[in-house]
Amino acid sequence: MTGPSLAQVADDARRAFASTVDSSAADRARWLIAVADELDADASELIALAAEESHLGSSRLTGELARTTGQLRLFAHAIVEGSYLEATIDHPEPASTPPRPDLRRMLRPLGPVAVFSASNFPFAFSVAGGDTASALAAGCPVVVKGHSAHPRLSLRTAALVVRALDACGAPDGVFGHVAGRATGVALVRHPAIRAVGFTGSLHGGRALFDLAAGRPDPIPFYGELSAVNPVLITRAALDARAGELAAGLAASVTLGNGQFCTNPGVVFAPAGSGFAQLVAAAVGTPDPMPMLSEGIAAAYADRLAELAGHDGVSIVAGEVVQQPGAAAPVVASTTTSTVLADPSALLAECFGPAVLVVEYTSVGEALDAIRAIGGSLTATVHAEPGEELRDIVAVLGEVAGRVLFAGWPTGVAVSWAQQHGGPWPSTTSIHTSVGVTAIRRFLRPVAYQDAPEAVLPPELRESNPLGIPRRIDGVLTLP
Amino acid sequence: MTGPSLAQVADDARRAFASTVDSSAADRARWLIAVADELDADASELIALAAEESHLGSSRLTGELARTTGQLRLFAHAIVEGSYLEATIDHPEPASTPPRPDLRRMLRPLGPVAVFSASNFPFAFSVAGGDTASALAAGCPVVVKGHSAHPRLSLRTAALVVRALDACGAPDGVFGHVAGRATGVALVRHPAIRAVGFTGSLHGGRALFDLAAGRPDPIPFYGELSAVNPVLITRAALDARAGELAAGLAASVTLGNGQFCTNPGVVFAPAGSGFAQLVAAAVGTPDPMPMLSEGIAAAYADRLAELAGHDGVSIVAGEVVQQPGAAAPVVASTTTSTVLADPSALLAECFGPAVLVVEYTSVGEALDAIRAIGGSLTATVHAEPGEELRDIVAVLGEVAGRVLFAGWPTGVAVSWAQQHGGPWPSTTSIHTSVGVTAIRRFLRPVAYQDAPEAVLPPELRESNPLGIPRRIDGVLTLP
């Protein structure tokens, strides 16, 4: 790897923070939009490079790049709107016990942020992806650790980001790029870094989480690690539309060759319904497709062998033995009693185009198994109108950050109400990595007590010069 | 210790969560107010018990109990107002790429919370203190680990809390109390516990933080650990009102015998100003007062000996050798160059009525020393009107969660705009433990995609039956 050292990049980020910490939302919005425009302008080159390195098709990559630049523009819009600052003013109340001073609170940027690119989203969760966009939007310089599965795309995207930021006058060092596993470890430990965004495996993520928590000054580690994304189909739904459900599931499981963190890995269907066979038929026997990397393909094959070797699991479609570097879909089936007897072996994530259909004899039993899976990004129920869903929704809401009542979990809209994050191990559970509120991860509150008007950030001045929503003496007020 | 086992209490909390997770804000507001009323009704008994065990005076304790019950009532008000849920609705946009489904997001309670009582706030940061109030307000059952410095008060307060909760129909097990150091460790490791609130020493807090982060399923640990709370006095301010500043500082340092986490431990004053001597005169030679515990008194004496033994530190007032169990004020002085040569030895917290006056020859040098202190809950500047404060405010806002421009940091108003939390080691820096937003620590977001109206929480139904503020299609709207 050529390019500047980590020490240099981190030091530049620290210096840039001295400017970005007090930068205006309007300026940062310009930076984000400039990056989006630059990436859009270079779309064909970037998509070709991404297709070559990731083996994802160019139509998928075209959509992903559009989503990535849309994401940058959405954050630009959100920071100008200003609610994200949680600006709050309490005027003095000398008569209260104890006397209340003038207190004005808002969120401020945390400091330089380390962003780890994901293998499976070379645009949307990589160099200029959601973590980078939300950290820059917050006013935090970013140091990206590029992914080894798409090194040339990383370098090229980073160069375009730097060019766009330079051209619109963003501070030097506000964005940096490094590569290599050892550099990633050093990055998490670097004193200048104040938070980490990570999308990747449970194993790698846990190791970095432990480093972040083990620092002399622990820093937040926002990891998106592993999700099984359970689906529960009621008997009534299956009776009403088995074919449609099988087709929808097959499409979701095989989308992007199964390499989505929201891939529905375990589906609960009523016993004796023959749903696994319907899914097998819908999946068909497509040719193996290349995976993101040799390592990911090998892990898929290993996990399939583990699953197929388990008593009580049948392979309904596809081959357990896979071609090196590639993957073809597999449909397996088992029962809730088998699953509940050995949940950790049967319910672990299988990253690739595989689905385990679990036949249940009672909904309660299926919910016990869903609880045994633990935290997921999503949980889905397919039911018919009028069915009582209280118990089901309670469990799905307990294990996941997004609960779906129709459709399939792949495809994550970038919007204000999105939630991409659930209980461990899907993520740490109190924040999202997709959608506008992802920005909250990179902010910390500061209150100013009895401050002269002139030293206050504009967002907290009495006259509200930027016209943002604020809470004043306890009352939320719109500009 | 008699009473139920940890296993029992944690299991009760887990069962209670099945009810509290979907409880209404109105119900939880009733619980909080019932607890406040019960504590107010028993104020004289509680204050007498607290005075006996903590050696804090009854007038301080009377104020602290009023603050504690006011805090419970403020959270009751805030959850009914409803903004804390961040309710957000994105209506479907079938035309967007990818098509956007109906998404509705709000914050939901995290699960049972462990709360560690503080020695120095037997009411406001203990059994029914801010962590308990904010967790219950969020809908999380609470298991309090009582502090060994006030065991009888803890048990009595816990009994009153349970009585009040029972009487108003709160679920069994929503509040539990345990005691003992080993039990505290087991509590942080217990699978039912989803977050921890802690106020205490850096040493003990770090150990529990490591346990929480080291779990198979790491949970958030909200610790308030250690703060030096630097103060910077400009030459102009000292020229204008040295006597007033010395008197104010002396009162703040000795308040509650110095046993406040916001105690101003290190004060930067211009060289040659004689400020340390003025503070010494203002402190006078009061009799030693009993500390919260023998251990805290011994730690104070140890820290003083360490400080006094350091080359370049003079003791200006008070005795380094203290009486067992008690503490009298000490004023020490040194220079920024001494401090910068060995910051970790000179700038560590000294829990008790001591202050280190650091003489500076330039503001830049003082700011370097303030940076060397690291994270604090507060940072204060005393300046005269019209002075240029940009550099000072930049540094104070970087190291602390609350920046004061007048007055002294002791005394923490409980309000919407309060921030009690700053960079490590004062706390983890992105949340507060005092004020309304403390509730955010015990919530996690859940999004419902394409949900039938009937299964949605009322806060997300189209008709907004509870009349709370919501963001709809990106626009913040008031009821």
PDB file of C-alpha atoms in Angstrom, chain A residues 17 22 63 66-67 77 81 83-84 86 88-90 97-101 103-105 107-108 110 194 206 209-210 212-220 222 387 389-390 393-394 396-409 411-419 421-424 428-432 437-438 440-452 455-456 469 471 473-478, chain B residues 17 22 63 66-67 77 81 83-84 86 88-90 97-101 103-105 107-108 110 194 206 209-210 212-220 222 387 389-390 393-394 396-409 411-419 421-424 428-432 437-438 440-452 455-456 469 471 473-478:
ATOM      1  CA  PHE A  17     -11.583  18.564  13.450  1.00  0.00           C
ATOM      2  CA  ASP A  22     -17.527  24.671  14.438  1.00  0.00           C
ATOM      3  CA  GLY A  63     -28.884   1.130  -7.949  1.00  0.00           C
ATOM      4  CA  ALA A  66     -27.734   5.972  -6.688  1.00  0.00           C
ATOM      5  CA  ARG A  67     -28.699   5.009  -3.166  1.00  0.00           C
ATOM      6  CA  HIS A  77     -30.936  18.158   3.832  1.00  0.00           C
ATOM      7  CA  GLU A  81     -33.225  21.351   8.845  1.00  0.00           C
ATOM      8  CA  SER A  83     -33.601  19.035  14.456  1.00  0.00           C
ATOM      9  CA  TYR A  84     -30.731  16.584  14.722  1.00  0.00           C
ATOM     10  CA  GLU A  86     -31.704  18.642  19.740  1.00  0.00           C
ATOM     11  CA  THR A  88     -32.743  23.056  23.896  1.00  0.00           C
ATOM     12  CA  ILE A  89     -32.930  26.279  25.867  1.00  0.00           C
ATOM     13  CA  ASP A  90     -33.920  26.574  29.512  1.00  0.00           C
ATOM     14  CA  THR A  97     -34.654  25.199  44.287  1.00  0.00           C
ATOM     15  CA  PRO A  98     -31.803  25.153  43.498  1.00  0.00           C
ATOM     16  CA  PRO A  99     -31.937  28.305  41.327  1.00  0.00           C
ATOM     17  CA  ARG A 100     -31.799  27.327  37.686  1.00  0.00           C
ATOM     18  CA  PRO A 101     -29.200  29.115  35.553  1.00  0.00           C
ATOM     19  CA  LEU A 103     -28.815  26.421  30.180  1.00  0.00           C
ATOM     20  CA  ARG A 104     -28.521  25.840  26.435  1.00  0.00           C
ATOM     21  CA  ARG A 105     -27.763  22.406  25.088  1.00  0.00           C
ATOM     22  CA  LEU A 107     -25.300  18.084  20.091  1.00  0.00           C
ATOM     23  CA  ARG A 108     -21.763  18.642  18.871  1.00  0.00           C
ATOM     24  CA  LEU A 110     -17.552  13.780  18.620  1.00  0.00           C
ATOM     25  CA  ARG A 194     -13.399   9.032  18.837  1.00  0.00           C
ATOM     26  CA  ARG A 206     -16.217  -8.608  17.962  1.00  0.00           C
ATOM     27  CA  PHE A 209     -15.335  -4.015  19.492  1.00  0.00           C
ATOM     28  CA  ASP A 210     -13.103  -5.500  22.195  1.00  0.00           C
ATOM     29  CA  ALA A 212     -12.449  -0.136  21.194  1.00  0.00           C
ATOM     30  CA  ALA A 213     -13.848  -1.035  24.627  1.00  0.00           C
ATOM     31  CA  GLY A 214     -10.406  -1.995  25.918  1.00  0.00           C
ATOM     32  CA  ARG A 215      -8.753   1.340  25.141  1.00  0.00           C
ATOM     33  CA  PRO A 216      -7.531   3.429  28.081  1.00  0.00           C
ATOM     34  CA  ASP A 217     -10.303   5.786  26.910  1.00  0.00           C
ATOM     35  CA  PRO A 218     -13.018   3.486  25.539  1.00  0.00           C
ATOM     36  CA  ILE A 219     -14.797   4.775  22.433  1.00  0.00           C
ATOM     37  CA  PRO A 220     -18.155   3.808  20.962  1.00  0.00           C
ATOM     38  CA  TYR A 222     -21.016   0.902  16.120  1.00  0.00           C
ATOM     39  CA  GLU A 387     -55.311 -12.502  12.537  1.00  0.00           C
ATOM     40  CA  LEU A 389     -50.693 -10.830  16.016  1.00  0.00           C
ATOM     41  CA  ARG A 390     -50.059  -9.487  19.512  1.00  0.00           C
ATOM     42  CA  VAL A 393     -45.315  -8.728  17.247  1.00  0.00           C
ATOM     43  CA  ALA A 394     -44.105  -8.716  20.850  1.00  0.00           C
ATOM     44  CA  LEU A 396     -40.417  -9.844  16.722  1.00  0.00           C
ATOM     45  CA  GLY A 397     -40.090  -6.375  18.252  1.00  0.00           C
ATOM     46  CA  GLU A 398     -37.954  -7.831  21.034  1.00  0.00           C
ATOM     47  CA  VAL A 399     -35.440  -9.531  18.738  1.00  0.00           C
ATOM     48  CA  ALA A 400     -35.208  -7.082  15.835  1.00  0.00           C
ATOM     49  CA  GLY A 401     -34.900  -3.419  14.961  1.00  0.00           C
ATOM     50  CA  ARG A 402     -37.269  -3.564  11.972  1.00  0.00           C
ATOM     51  CA  VAL A 403     -40.464  -5.588  11.974  1.00  0.00           C
ATOM     52  CA  LEU A 404     -42.058  -6.289   8.577  1.00  0.00           C
ATOM     53  CA  PHE A 405     -45.665  -7.194   7.941  1.00  0.00           C
ATOM     54  CA  ALA A 406     -45.397  -7.664   4.207  1.00  0.00           C
ATOM     55  CA  GLY A 407     -42.624  -8.085   1.736  1.00  0.00           C
ATOM     56  CA  TRP A 408     -39.129  -9.304   2.497  1.00  0.00           C
ATOM     57  CA  PRO A 409     -36.320  -7.747   4.488  1.00  0.00           C
ATOM     58  CA  GLY A 411     -33.873  -3.694   0.364  1.00  0.00           C
ATOM     59  CA  VAL A 412     -33.365  -1.057   3.046  1.00  0.00           C
ATOM     60  CA  ALA A 413     -34.911   2.328   2.282  1.00  0.00           C
ATOM     61  CA  VAL A 414     -32.770   5.298   3.316  1.00  0.00           C
ATOM     62  CA  SER A 415     -35.236   7.592   5.037  1.00  0.00           C
ATOM     63  CA  TRP A 416     -36.097   9.355   8.289  1.00  0.00           C
ATOM     64  CA  ALA A 417     -37.974   6.426   9.809  1.00  0.00           C
ATOM     65  CA  GLN A 418     -35.570   3.670   8.837  1.00  0.00           C
ATOM     66  CA  GLN A 419     -34.025   1.513  11.556  1.00  0.00           C
ATOM     67  CA  GLY A 421     -29.857  -2.109  13.922  1.00  0.00           C
ATOM     68  CA  GLY A 422     -31.137  -4.518  16.528  1.00  0.00           C
ATOM     69  CA  PRO A 423     -30.019  -6.384  19.619  1.00  0.00           C
ATOM     70  CA  TRP A 424     -26.621  -8.046  19.702  1.00  0.00           C
ATOM     71  CA  THR A 428     -25.401  -2.758  19.496  1.00  0.00           C
ATOM     72  CA  SER A 429     -29.041  -1.984  19.791  1.00  0.00           C
ATOM     73  CA  ILE A 430     -29.626   1.663  20.554  1.00  0.00           C
ATOM     74  CA  HIS A 431     -28.706   3.278  17.240  1.00  0.00           C
ATOM     75  CA  THR A 432     -29.155   2.741  13.521  1.00  0.00           C
ATOM     76  CA  THR A 437     -30.838   9.194  12.814  1.00  0.00           C
ATOM     77  CA  ALA A 438     -27.551   7.376  12.097  1.00  0.00           C
ATOM     78  CA  ARG A 440     -26.746  10.633  16.362  1.00  0.00           C
ATOM     79  CA  ARG A 441     -23.933   8.092  16.761  1.00  0.00           C
ATOM     80  CA  PHE A 442     -21.287  10.702  16.073  1.00  0.00           C
ATOM     81  CA  LEU A 443     -22.550  13.512  18.288  1.00  0.00           C
ATOM     82  CA  ARG A 444     -22.313  14.314  21.971  1.00  0.00           C
ATOM     83  CA  PRO A 445     -24.251  16.856  23.999  1.00  0.00           C
ATOM     84  CA  VAL A 446     -22.715  20.060  25.328  1.00  0.00           C
ATOM     85  CA  ALA A 447     -24.592  22.489  27.579  1.00  0.00           C
ATOM     86  CA  TYR A 448     -23.611  26.136  27.918  1.00  0.00           C
ATOM     87  CA  GLN A 449     -24.444  27.686  31.257  1.00  0.00           C
ATOM     88  CA  ASP A 450     -24.976  31.456  31.530  1.00  0.00           C
ATOM     89  CA  ALA A 451     -23.076  31.987  28.288  1.00  0.00           C
ATOM     90  CA  PRO A 452     -22.771  35.421  26.699  1.00  0.00           C
ATOM     91  CA  VAL A 455     -19.911  32.960  22.328  1.00  0.00           C
ATOM     92  CA  LEU A 456     -22.908  30.696  21.751  1.00  0.00           C
ATOM     93  CA  PRO A 469     -36.656  23.593  15.673  1.00  0.00           C
ATOM     94  CA  ARG A 471     -37.191  23.110  22.749  1.00  0.00           C
ATOM     95  CA  ASP A 473     -38.436  26.017  28.481  1.00  0.00           C
ATOM     96  CA  GLY A 474     -39.668  22.504  27.891  1.00  0.00           C
ATOM     97  CA  VAL A 475     -41.831  23.275  24.868  1.00  0.00           C
ATOM     98  CA  LEU A 476     -40.886  22.047  21.412  1.00  0.00           C
ATOM     99  CA  THR A 477     -41.158  24.985  19.027  1.00  0.00           C
ATOM    100  CA  LEU A 478     -40.946  25.141  15.263  1.00  0.00           C
TER     101      LEU A 478
ATOM    102  CA  PHE B  17     -40.639  -6.223  31.266  1.00  0.00           C
ATOM    103  CA  ASP B  22     -46.059  -2.008  26.130  1.00  0.00           C
ATOM    104  CA  GLY B  63     -32.789  19.812  49.210  1.00  0.00           C
ATOM    105  CA  ALA B  66     -36.786  17.560  46.913  1.00  0.00           C
ATOM    106  CA  ARG B  67     -34.597  17.407  43.821  1.00  0.00           C
ATOM    107  CA  HIS B  77     -44.233  15.051  32.498  1.00  0.00           C
ATOM    108  CA  GLU B  81     -45.374  14.982  26.246  1.00  0.00           C
ATOM    109  CA  SER B  83     -41.140  13.787  22.031  1.00  0.00           C
ATOM    110  CA  TYR B  84     -38.700  11.421  23.689  1.00  0.00           C
ATOM    111  CA  GLU B  86     -38.763  10.309  18.307  1.00  0.00           C
ATOM    112  CA  THR B  88     -41.346   9.165  12.818  1.00  0.00           C
ATOM    113  CA  ILE B  89     -43.602   8.164   9.962  1.00  0.00           C
ATOM    114  CA  ASP B  90     -42.541   7.804   6.341  1.00  0.00           C
ATOM    115  CA  THR B  97     -35.816   3.728  -6.271  1.00  0.00           C
ATOM    116  CA  PRO B  98     -35.975   1.335  -4.499  1.00  0.00           C
ATOM    117  CA  PRO B  99     -39.725   1.709  -3.739  1.00  0.00           C
ATOM    118  CA  ARG B 100     -40.170   2.955  -0.185  1.00  0.00           C
ATOM    119  CA  PRO B 101     -42.553   0.995   2.002  1.00  0.00           C
ATOM    120  CA  LEU B 103     -42.039   2.865   7.712  1.00  0.00           C
ATOM    121  CA  ARG B 104     -42.876   3.954  11.257  1.00  0.00           C
ATOM    122  CA  ARG B 105     -40.182   4.247  13.868  1.00  0.00           C
ATOM    123  CA  LEU B 107     -37.984   4.326  20.570  1.00  0.00           C
ATOM    124  CA  ARG B 108     -38.899   1.360  22.747  1.00  0.00           C
ATOM    125  CA  LEU B 110     -34.394  -1.699  26.195  1.00  0.00           C
ATOM    126  CA  ARG B 194     -29.831  -4.900  29.169  1.00  0.00           C
ATOM    127  CA  ARG B 206     -13.849   0.778  34.853  1.00  0.00           C
ATOM    128  CA  PHE B 209     -17.517  -1.281  32.306  1.00  0.00           C
ATOM    129  CA  ASP B 210     -15.089  -4.047  31.308  1.00  0.00           C
ATOM    130  CA  ALA B 212     -20.417  -5.136  30.606  1.00  0.00           C
ATOM    131  CA  ALA B 213     -18.333  -4.863  27.419  1.00  0.00           C
ATOM    132  CA  GLY B 214     -16.905  -8.340  27.907  1.00  0.00           C
ATOM    133  CA  ARG B 215     -20.253 -10.150  28.062  1.00  0.00           C
ATOM    134  CA  PRO B 216     -21.061 -12.602  25.265  1.00  0.00           C
ATOM    135  CA  ASP B 217     -23.745 -10.005  24.444  1.00  0.00           C
ATOM    136  CA  PRO B 218     -22.175  -6.653  25.390  1.00  0.00           C
ATOM    137  CA  ILE B 219     -24.560  -4.161  26.979  1.00  0.00           C
ATOM    138  CA  PRO B 220     -24.271  -0.384  27.331  1.00  0.00           C
ATOM    139  CA  TYR B 222     -23.448   4.373  31.429  1.00  0.00           C
ATOM    140  CA  GLU B 387     -12.987  39.498  26.283  1.00  0.00           C
ATOM    141  CA  LEU B 389     -13.169  33.778  24.417  1.00  0.00           C
ATOM    142  CA  ARG B 390     -13.103  31.795  21.180  1.00  0.00           C
ATOM    143  CA  VAL B 393     -14.574  28.056  24.653  1.00  0.00           C
ATOM    144  CA  ALA B 394     -13.210  25.710  21.984  1.00  0.00           C
ATOM    145  CA  LEU B 396     -13.633  23.863  27.314  1.00  0.00           C
ATOM    146  CA  GLY B 397     -16.281  22.496  24.930  1.00  0.00           C
ATOM    147  CA  GLU B 398     -13.858  19.807  23.819  1.00  0.00           C
ATOM    148  CA  VAL B 399     -13.085  18.500  27.307  1.00  0.00           C
ATOM    149  CA  ALA B 400     -16.424  18.879  29.087  1.00  0.00           C
ATOM    150  CA  GLY B 401     -20.158  18.319  28.714  1.00  0.00           C
ATOM    151  CA  ARG B 402     -21.156  21.543  30.466  1.00  0.00           C
ATOM    152  CA  VAL B 403     -19.356  24.836  29.958  1.00  0.00           C
ATOM    153  CA  LEU B 404     -20.002  27.571  32.524  1.00  0.00           C
ATOM    154  CA  PHE B 405     -19.467  31.286  32.037  1.00  0.00           C
ATOM    155  CA  ALA B 406     -20.420  32.366  35.528  1.00  0.00           C
ATOM    156  CA  GLY B 407     -20.876  30.710  38.853  1.00  0.00           C
ATOM    157  CA  TRP B 408     -19.419  27.371  39.887  1.00  0.00           C
ATOM    158  CA  PRO B 409     -20.057  23.861  38.685  1.00  0.00           C
ATOM    159  CA  GLY B 411     -25.304  22.349  41.797  1.00  0.00           C
ATOM    160  CA  VAL B 412     -26.755  20.575  38.781  1.00  0.00           C
ATOM    161  CA  ALA B 413     -30.202  21.750  37.715  1.00  0.00           C
ATOM    162  CA  VAL B 414     -32.525  18.942  36.610  1.00  0.00           C
ATOM    163  CA  SER B 415     -34.065  20.280  33.432  1.00  0.00           C
ATOM    164  CA  TRP B 416     -34.519  19.709  29.719  1.00  0.00           C
ATOM    165  CA  ALA B 417     -31.264  21.391  28.676  1.00  0.00           C
ATOM    166  CA  GLN B 418     -29.012  19.919  31.350  1.00  0.00           C
ATOM    167  CA  GLN B 419     -25.960  17.898  30.298  1.00  0.00           C
ATOM    168  CA  GLY B 421     -21.641  13.796  31.058  1.00  0.00           C
ATOM    169  CA  GLY B 422     -18.479  14.460  29.126  1.00  0.00           C
ATOM    170  CA  PRO B 423     -15.565  12.674  27.515  1.00  0.00           C
ATOM    171  CA  TRP B 424     -13.938   9.740  29.289  1.00  0.00           C
ATOM    172  CA  THR B 428     -18.898   7.845  28.103  1.00  0.00           C
ATOM    173  CA  SER B 429     -19.570  11.020  26.267  1.00  0.00           C
ATOM    174  CA  ILE B 430     -22.664  10.726  24.122  1.00  0.00           C
ATOM    175  CA  HIS B 431     -25.392  10.762  26.789  1.00  0.00           C
ATOM    176  CA  THR B 432     -26.289  12.521  30.014  1.00  0.00           C
ATOM    177  CA  THR B 437     -32.567  13.323  27.823  1.00  0.00           C
ATOM    178  CA  ALA B 438     -31.087  10.805  30.281  1.00  0.00           C
ATOM    179  CA  ARG B 440     -32.489   8.095  25.791  1.00  0.00           C
ATOM    180  CA  ARG B 441     -29.927   5.743  27.349  1.00  0.00           C
ATOM    181  CA  PHE B 442     -32.553   3.112  28.034  1.00  0.00           C
ATOM    182  CA  LEU B 443     -34.360   3.105  24.700  1.00  0.00           C
ATOM    183  CA  ARG B 444     -33.745   1.506  21.343  1.00  0.00           C
ATOM    184  CA  PRO B 445     -35.379   2.223  18.003  1.00  0.00           C
ATOM    185  CA  VAL B 446     -37.824  -0.146  16.339  1.00  0.00           C
ATOM    186  CA  ALA B 447     -39.275   0.450  12.870  1.00  0.00           C
ATOM    187  CA  TYR B 448     -42.508  -1.156  11.701  1.00  0.00           C
ATOM    188  CA  GLN B 449     -42.726  -1.738   7.969  1.00  0.00           C
ATOM    189  CA  ASP B 450     -46.143  -1.945   6.255  1.00  0.00           C
ATOM    190  CA  ALA B 451     -47.794  -2.677   9.599  1.00  0.00           C
ATOM    191  CA  PRO B 452     -51.571  -2.961   9.911  1.00  0.00           C
ATOM    192  CA  VAL B 455     -50.857  -3.746  15.595  1.00  0.00           C
ATOM    193  CA  LEU B 456     -49.018  -0.423  15.760  1.00  0.00           C
ATOM    194  CA  PRO B 469     -44.964  15.501  18.291  1.00  0.00           C
ATOM    195  CA  ARG B 471     -41.913  13.676  12.145  1.00  0.00           C
ATOM    196  CA  ASP B 473     -42.506  12.433   5.731  1.00  0.00           C
ATOM    197  CA  GLY B 474     -39.480  14.328   6.999  1.00  0.00           C
ATOM    198  CA  VAL B 475     -41.373  17.234   8.536  1.00  0.00           C
ATOM    199  CA  LEU B 476     -41.484  17.721  12.298  1.00  0.00           C
ATOM    200  CA  THR B 477     -45.111  18.323  13.255  1.00  0.00           C
ATOM    201  CA  LEU B 478     -46.641  19.374  16.527  1.00  0.00           C
TER     202      LEU B 478
END
